[in-house]
Amino acid sequence: MKLKTKKTLSVPGFVAGGMACGIKKNGKPDLALIVSETPATAAGLFTTNQVVSPTVTVTRQHLQAAKSVRAIVANSGNANACTGPSGDRACRDMVVLTAKQLGVTERDVLVASTGVIGVPFPLAPVEKGLPQLAGNLVANGWDDAARAILTTDLVIKTACVEYGGVTVGGITKGSGMIHPNMATMLAFVGTNLKIGKADLKAALKVANEYTFNRINVDGDTSTNDMILVLANGQAGNAPVKKGTQAFKEFVAALTEVCRSLAFQIVKDGEGATKFVTVGVKGAKTEKQALRVSRAVADSKLVQTALFGEDPNWGRIIAAVGYAGVPLKPEKIDIAFNGTPLVKNGAPVAGLSVAALHKQMKAKDLRIDIGLNLGRASAETYTCDLSYDYVRINAEYTT
Amino acid sequence: MKLKTKKTLSVPGFVAGGMACGIKKNGKPDLALIVSETPATAAGLFTTNQVVSPTVTVTRQHLQAAKSVRAIVANSGNANACTGPSGDRACRDMVVLTAKQLGVTERDVLVASTGVIGVPFPLAPVEKGLPQLAGNLVANGWDDAARAILTTDLVIKTACVEYGGVTVGGITKGSGMIHPNMATMLAFVGTNLKIGKADLKAALKVANEYTFNRINVDGDTSTNDMILVLANGQAGNAPVKKGTQAFKEFVAALTEVCRSLAFQIVKDGEGATKFVTVGVKGAKTEKQALRVSRAVADSKLVQTALFGEDPNWGRIIAAVGYAGVPLKPEKIDIAFNGTPLVKNGAPVAGLSVAALHKQMKAKDLRIDIGLNLGRASAETYTCDLSYDYVRINAEYTT
């Protein structure tokens, strides 16, 4: 199987678009629509937060009830979370309006929101904007859709790959946070593959686990996070079944798209100046490796040291130590960008701190931690914690 | 029982002192000694980090083996952590040198270090300084000892209370972190109460649980944290036993000292501009209340909003939602400094954001979260996340 990266994003049988309907006061795009021309199987993964937007509840219900769906409607500028019964109605109304415009059933429509929490959802702009948006959907409209779901993100995030007549492409927005909401991670992926609903979900779970589920910007999970994938079957293949070679190939393609999107989120993290891979090997289990990697990636002390371009392994080994995984401290190895700093729990002799400091000026950094207890490994991806993170998140914008 | 706060710290039968012996290159105090004139029972609590300094290992051993102890020797400027076998030897040597100076046994000496991780421990300055320090110990030398254990702390931290002939007093240093170490929380408390070793440990556990164990500056735990309490019995009371009124009184006094010291740590947190109490009530269990409180207190998003004086309840409710405790989102209440912001999971109508914003200019802030599921409650204490936190922790200082 040959995976080809496409520069422009379009997926056979899908049309998309975005517009500024007026939810955002600054006139920036805030309404996105992605439509499959034919019924598509669909799968989704959602935030684990117990406080959720009705968009999460409704989309979950539709995915469960419907054999296939046709569209994703999404807005930015208002998360429609903690908005009480009127928020529930607004969410339903947004679905009804979209279904009407597209001439499909309500269950055919999945819905997502991102933006301010706890502010009544303004339905009027959506009602006014939808007919225009629905009338202007085009095959290469994904970029416009990507733009319309941004909040504090600086750039649009898209990815597309192709293999043997199958296209997998998608858009995302980051986990950047701005007042008075906790903004959201949204990702919408389309493919022309033919694959059943259960198998699609299985593929998404694997792809998500090693991509979106391995990134960390600030450790918080939002009320609105969701990842949706639609498969419209227009590639004309026999339905792909779990366990087959065709399934493996699709998982690889979907993972590649999710990885690209997830990495773009980290790189566009609020105030981020570094993309940092935290690799852990030699763990007894993958779960333990992951736990150690996450503890290091989520440490404010490690993240500020990275911003300071400081090869501060003391903070790393301390985070390893409190990860809650049984350790042998005297076996721990740590390397920065391939240069060993710690061997068997103690600093490597004769290190040139100046040389290390220079290495750390790179935008892409890699921390490798060896536990030397087993054969399992895991990687997570994070960014540094900068003045701008504090500025963006401390700004008073009500 | 009448608890009286004393302005100056001294404990009958204890002498103390601090000096600059030369571990710190900047000539600041770095060696502290606290001595009981008579044998004292002792108890300690230690970091849960699996990577520990030999000071933690040695002090633990002495507490276990010895019926009584006589002294605490502590240094700042070098954590003696991740320093390999030579670090172990240096730690032992520091104990031996101290015991020799004081004419006591090695087991009579407890030892603590804070400062840089992974740098060979410089024994020579300690060896040179100890005779002078040991020769100049005085009853009111605790402040000097407090100064000699500081790292990035800005001010010394002491507390002292008295009740019915019993004095409880102590010093601490904060959990501020600076390169290339993860600095440490140290606290040393002395009392003239007569109390057995096991009962002293029981009292310390309770006092710690609601004080040091409830503060959060950046969520990281260090390789060197320890809290030690020595009781020399010079008050001449009958030994205080667990379960008695006298025990309760001592626990109250010890808790008050620990609370004062713990709060001083939060207020002197790196870059901190606010002291924030996060109260959770209406939980099913205290453990669940504590978990929710900690999730909110440790959220970077909440902490930056507090720095921005932003009454951002969206971030608070989101942190409540991911705390991992079963919730009814539609029952959650949130208040800032007594002003309800959220009632039954939705924003309170007619809030004056301007008035709230003004309230948030206070140095002391209080967030109250009601889960309305049960009768258990818990409080934790945190500070905001400011530019200065990033500056202090990003600074390259090797």
Short mmCIF file of C-alpha atoms in Angstrom, two decimals, chain A residues 86-338:
data_model
loop_
_atom_site.label_atom_id
_atom_site.label_comp_id
_atom_site.label_asym_id
_atom_site.label_seq_id
_atom_site.Cartn_x
_atom_site.Cartn_y
_atom_site.Cartn_z
CA SER A 86 -32.77 26.91 25.97
CA GLY A 87 -29.36 25.61 24.85
CA ASP A 88 -30.83 22.14 24.29
CA ARG A 89 -33.58 23.65 22.13
CA ALA A 90 -31.11 25.78 20.17
CA CYS A 91 -29.02 22.70 19.41
CA ARG A 92 -32.08 20.77 18.17
CA ASP A 93 -33.19 23.77 16.13
CA MET A 94 -29.78 24.03 14.48
CA VAL A 95 -30.12 20.38 13.44
CA VAL A 96 -33.68 20.87 12.18
CA LEU A 97 -32.71 23.94 10.15
CA THR A 98 -29.79 22.13 8.59
CA ALA A 99 -31.86 19.05 7.74
CA LYS A 100 -34.48 21.27 6.12
CA GLN A 101 -31.94 23.12 4.00
CA LEU A 102 -30.39 19.86 2.81
CA GLY A 103 -33.66 17.98 2.39
CA VAL A 104 -32.57 15.20 4.72
CA THR A 105 -33.86 13.84 8.03
CA GLU A 106 -32.77 15.24 11.42
CA ARG A 107 -30.90 12.04 12.20
CA ASP A 108 -28.82 12.61 9.09
CA VAL A 109 -27.26 15.65 10.72
CA LEU A 110 -24.42 15.69 13.26
CA VAL A 111 -23.77 18.91 15.14
CA ALA A 112 -20.78 20.50 16.90
CA SER A 113 -20.12 23.83 18.60
CA THR A 114 -17.06 25.60 20.00
CA GLY A 115 -16.58 28.95 21.69
CA VAL A 116 -17.89 30.72 24.75
CA ILE A 117 -19.42 28.61 27.55
CA GLY A 118 -22.57 29.70 29.36
CA VAL A 119 -23.75 32.37 26.93
CA PRO A 120 -27.22 31.81 25.39
CA PHE A 121 -26.81 30.37 21.89
CA PRO A 122 -27.73 32.88 19.16
CA LEU A 123 -29.86 30.89 16.73
CA ALA A 124 -30.88 33.81 14.50
CA PRO A 125 -27.51 34.15 12.69
CA VAL A 126 -27.47 30.39 12.05
CA GLU A 127 -31.03 30.48 10.71
CA LYS A 128 -30.18 33.40 8.45
CA GLY A 129 -26.84 32.02 7.28
CA LEU A 130 -27.65 28.37 6.62
CA PRO A 131 -29.58 28.77 3.31
CA GLN A 132 -26.69 30.74 1.82
CA LEU A 133 -24.09 28.29 3.16
CA ALA A 134 -26.02 25.23 1.99
CA GLY A 135 -26.38 26.76 -1.47
CA ASN A 136 -22.65 27.33 -1.88
CA LEU A 137 -21.10 23.99 -0.92
CA VAL A 138 -18.25 22.86 -3.16
CA ALA A 139 -15.88 19.90 -3.36
CA ASN A 140 -12.90 22.01 -2.32
CA GLY A 141 -14.82 23.87 0.39
CA TRP A 142 -13.14 22.02 3.29
CA ASP A 143 -10.63 24.84 3.84
CA ASP A 144 -13.51 27.28 4.30
CA ALA A 145 -15.13 24.86 6.74
CA ALA A 146 -11.79 24.56 8.58
CA ARG A 147 -11.61 28.34 8.87
CA ALA A 148 -15.16 28.57 10.23
CA ILE A 149 -14.42 26.30 13.24
CA LEU A 150 -11.35 28.19 14.49
CA THR A 151 -11.36 30.00 17.85
CA THR A 152 -7.94 31.04 19.20
CA ASP A 153 -6.21 28.94 16.53
CA LEU A 154 -3.90 30.97 14.33
CA VAL A 155 -4.03 28.78 11.20
CA ILE A 156 -6.45 26.34 9.56
CA LYS A 157 -5.59 22.68 9.94
CA THR A 158 -6.29 20.19 7.17
CA ALA A 159 -4.89 16.84 6.05
CA CYS A 160 -5.57 14.50 3.14
CA VAL A 161 -4.11 11.20 1.96
CA GLU A 162 -4.87 8.82 -0.89
CA TYR A 163 -4.17 5.15 -1.57
CA GLY A 164 -5.54 2.89 -4.29
CA GLY A 165 -8.59 4.99 -5.13
CA VAL A 166 -9.42 5.72 -1.50
CA THR A 167 -9.23 9.26 -0.14
CA VAL A 168 -9.16 10.16 3.55
CA GLY A 169 -9.25 13.84 4.42
CA GLY A 170 -10.20 16.03 7.34
CA ILE A 171 -10.05 19.24 9.25
CA THR A 172 -9.52 20.11 12.90
CA LYS A 173 -9.35 22.95 15.37
CA GLY A 174 -7.13 23.11 18.39
CA SER A 175 -7.45 22.85 22.10
CA GLY A 176 -6.62 26.48 22.60
CA MET A 177 -8.61 28.08 25.35
CA ILE A 178 -10.05 31.55 25.58
CA HIS A 179 -12.37 33.37 27.94
CA PRO A 180 -14.91 32.66 29.12
CA ASN A 181 -14.89 29.25 27.66
CA MET A 182 -12.79 26.27 27.48
CA ALA A 183 -12.45 25.89 23.77
CA THR A 184 -12.69 22.59 22.14
CA MET A 185 -10.92 20.02 20.05
CA LEU A 186 -13.05 19.28 16.99
CA ALA A 187 -12.05 17.04 14.07
CA PHE A 188 -14.15 16.07 11.05
CA VAL A 189 -12.87 13.44 8.63
CA GLY A 190 -14.41 12.13 5.39
CA THR A 191 -13.55 9.17 3.22
CA ASN A 192 -14.99 7.59 0.09
CA LEU A 193 -14.26 4.10 1.45
CA LYS A 194 -17.12 1.66 1.87
CA ILE A 195 -17.07 0.40 5.45
CA GLY A 196 -19.73 -0.58 7.97
CA LYS A 197 -20.51 1.57 10.98
CA ALA A 198 -18.98 -0.79 13.58
CA ASP A 199 -15.81 -1.30 11.57
CA LEU A 200 -15.50 2.44 11.01
CA LYS A 201 -15.73 2.99 14.76
CA ALA A 202 -13.07 0.34 15.36
CA ALA A 203 -10.75 2.03 12.88
CA LEU A 204 -11.33 5.46 14.42
CA LYS A 205 -10.56 4.14 17.91
CA VAL A 206 -7.16 2.87 16.82
CA ALA A 207 -6.33 5.99 14.82
CA ASN A 208 -7.37 8.25 17.68
CA GLU A 209 -5.45 6.33 20.33
CA TYR A 210 -2.05 7.04 18.78
CA THR A 211 -2.76 10.57 17.58
CA PHE A 212 -5.36 12.87 19.17
CA ASN A 213 -5.18 10.84 22.36
CA ARG A 214 -1.43 11.36 22.62
CA ILE A 215 -1.28 15.11 22.42
CA ASN A 216 -1.26 17.43 25.37
CA VAL A 217 -1.46 21.17 25.31
CA ASP A 218 -2.70 21.97 28.77
CA GLY A 219 -4.12 18.75 30.14
CA ASP A 220 -7.67 20.04 30.33
CA THR A 221 -10.51 18.35 28.43
CA SER A 222 -13.43 20.39 27.24
CA THR A 223 -17.19 20.16 27.35
CA ASN A 224 -17.46 19.93 23.56
CA ASP A 225 -14.62 17.77 22.17
CA MET A 226 -15.52 15.44 19.33
CA ILE A 227 -13.98 13.60 16.44
CA LEU A 228 -16.30 12.47 13.64
CA VAL A 229 -15.59 10.35 10.57
CA LEU A 230 -17.98 9.80 7.65
CA ALA A 231 -17.50 7.11 5.00
CA ASN A 232 -19.72 7.41 1.91
CA GLY A 233 -18.61 4.29 0.05
CA GLN A 234 -18.17 6.03 -3.28
CA ALA A 235 -14.82 4.28 -3.85
CA GLY A 236 -17.00 1.31 -4.80
CA ASN A 237 -14.96 -1.24 -2.85
CA ALA A 238 -16.43 -4.29 -1.17
CA PRO A 239 -17.21 -3.29 2.43
CA VAL A 240 -13.99 -3.29 4.45
CA LYS A 241 -14.10 -5.64 7.43
CA LYS A 242 -12.08 -5.50 10.63
CA GLY A 243 -9.15 -7.91 10.67
CA THR A 244 -8.51 -7.78 6.92
CA GLN A 245 -5.57 -6.29 5.05
CA ALA A 246 -7.92 -3.63 3.61
CA PHE A 247 -8.89 -2.64 7.13
CA LYS A 248 -5.26 -2.32 8.14
CA GLU A 249 -4.62 -0.10 5.14
CA PHE A 250 -7.54 2.15 5.99
CA VAL A 251 -6.44 2.36 9.64
CA ALA A 252 -2.98 3.41 8.46
CA ALA A 253 -4.45 6.13 6.23
CA LEU A 254 -6.86 7.36 8.89
CA THR A 255 -4.07 7.35 11.49
CA GLU A 256 -1.87 9.38 9.16
CA VAL A 257 -4.62 12.00 8.72
CA CYS A 258 -5.32 12.10 12.47
CA ARG A 259 -1.61 12.32 13.27
CA SER A 260 -1.12 15.22 10.88
CA LEU A 261 -4.14 17.04 12.32
CA ALA A 262 -3.13 16.33 15.94
CA PHE A 263 0.42 17.55 15.38
CA GLN A 264 -0.92 20.72 13.75
CA ILE A 265 -2.96 21.33 16.93
CA VAL A 266 0.14 21.05 19.14
CA LYS A 267 2.16 23.33 16.85
CA ASP A 268 -0.64 25.89 16.95
CA GLY A 269 -1.06 25.52 20.75
CA GLU A 270 -1.59 28.84 22.50
CA GLY A 271 1.77 30.54 22.78
CA ALA A 272 3.61 27.37 21.72
CA THR A 273 7.14 27.86 20.39
CA LYS A 274 8.22 24.19 20.44
CA PHE A 275 6.84 20.83 19.32
CA VAL A 276 8.04 18.26 21.81
CA THR A 277 7.93 14.47 21.55
CA VAL A 278 8.17 12.64 24.87
CA GLY A 279 9.19 9.05 24.18
CA VAL A 280 9.27 6.43 26.92
CA LYS A 281 10.70 2.96 26.40
CA GLY A 282 11.70 0.01 28.52
CA ALA A 283 8.42 0.07 30.46
CA LYS A 284 6.73 -3.09 31.69
CA THR A 285 3.48 -2.22 29.88
CA GLU A 286 2.39 0.29 27.26
CA LYS A 287 -0.02 1.77 29.79
CA GLN A 288 2.81 2.46 32.21
CA ALA A 289 4.96 3.94 29.43
CA LEU A 290 2.07 6.20 28.48
CA ARG A 291 1.53 7.28 32.07
CA VAL A 292 5.17 8.30 32.46
CA SER A 293 5.14 10.10 29.11
CA ARG A 294 2.01 12.03 30.05
CA ALA A 295 3.37 13.03 33.47
CA VAL A 296 6.44 14.53 31.83
CA ALA A 297 4.49 16.16 28.96
CA ASP A 298 1.96 17.71 31.33
CA SER A 299 4.45 19.07 33.90
CA LYS A 300 4.35 22.87 34.02
CA LEU A 301 7.95 22.78 35.19
CA VAL A 302 9.09 20.72 32.22
CA GLN A 303 7.04 22.86 29.82
CA THR A 304 8.50 26.14 31.12
CA ALA A 305 12.03 24.70 30.99
CA LEU A 306 11.42 23.82 27.33
CA PHE A 307 10.29 27.38 26.66
CA GLY A 308 13.51 28.53 28.36
CA GLU A 309 15.50 26.14 26.11
CA ASP A 310 16.87 24.67 29.29
CA PRO A 311 17.97 20.98 29.21
CA ASN A 312 16.50 20.56 32.66
CA TRP A 313 16.54 16.82 33.20
CA GLY A 314 16.03 17.25 36.97
CA ARG A 315 12.44 18.28 36.32
CA ILE A 316 11.99 15.39 33.89
CA ILE A 317 13.26 12.73 36.28
CA ALA A 318 11.12 14.19 39.06
CA ALA A 319 8.03 13.96 36.83
CA VAL A 320 8.96 10.37 35.97
CA GLY A 321 9.18 9.73 39.71
CA TYR A 322 5.69 10.95 40.50
CA ALA A 323 3.95 9.36 37.49
CA GLY A 324 2.64 6.58 39.72
CA VAL A 325 4.42 3.76 37.92
CA PRO A 326 6.75 1.34 39.79
CA LEU A 327 10.32 2.37 38.95
CA LYS A 328 13.94 1.61 39.60
CA PRO A 329 15.35 5.17 39.82
CA GLU A 330 18.90 3.89 39.42
CA LYS A 331 18.00 2.48 35.99
CA ILE A 332 16.50 5.61 34.44
CA ASP A 333 18.09 7.04 31.28
CA ILE A 334 17.19 10.42 29.78
CA ALA A 335 18.24 11.93 26.46
CA PHE A 336 17.45 15.25 24.78
CA ASN A 337 17.41 15.12 20.97
CA GLY A 338 19.48 11.93 21.07
#
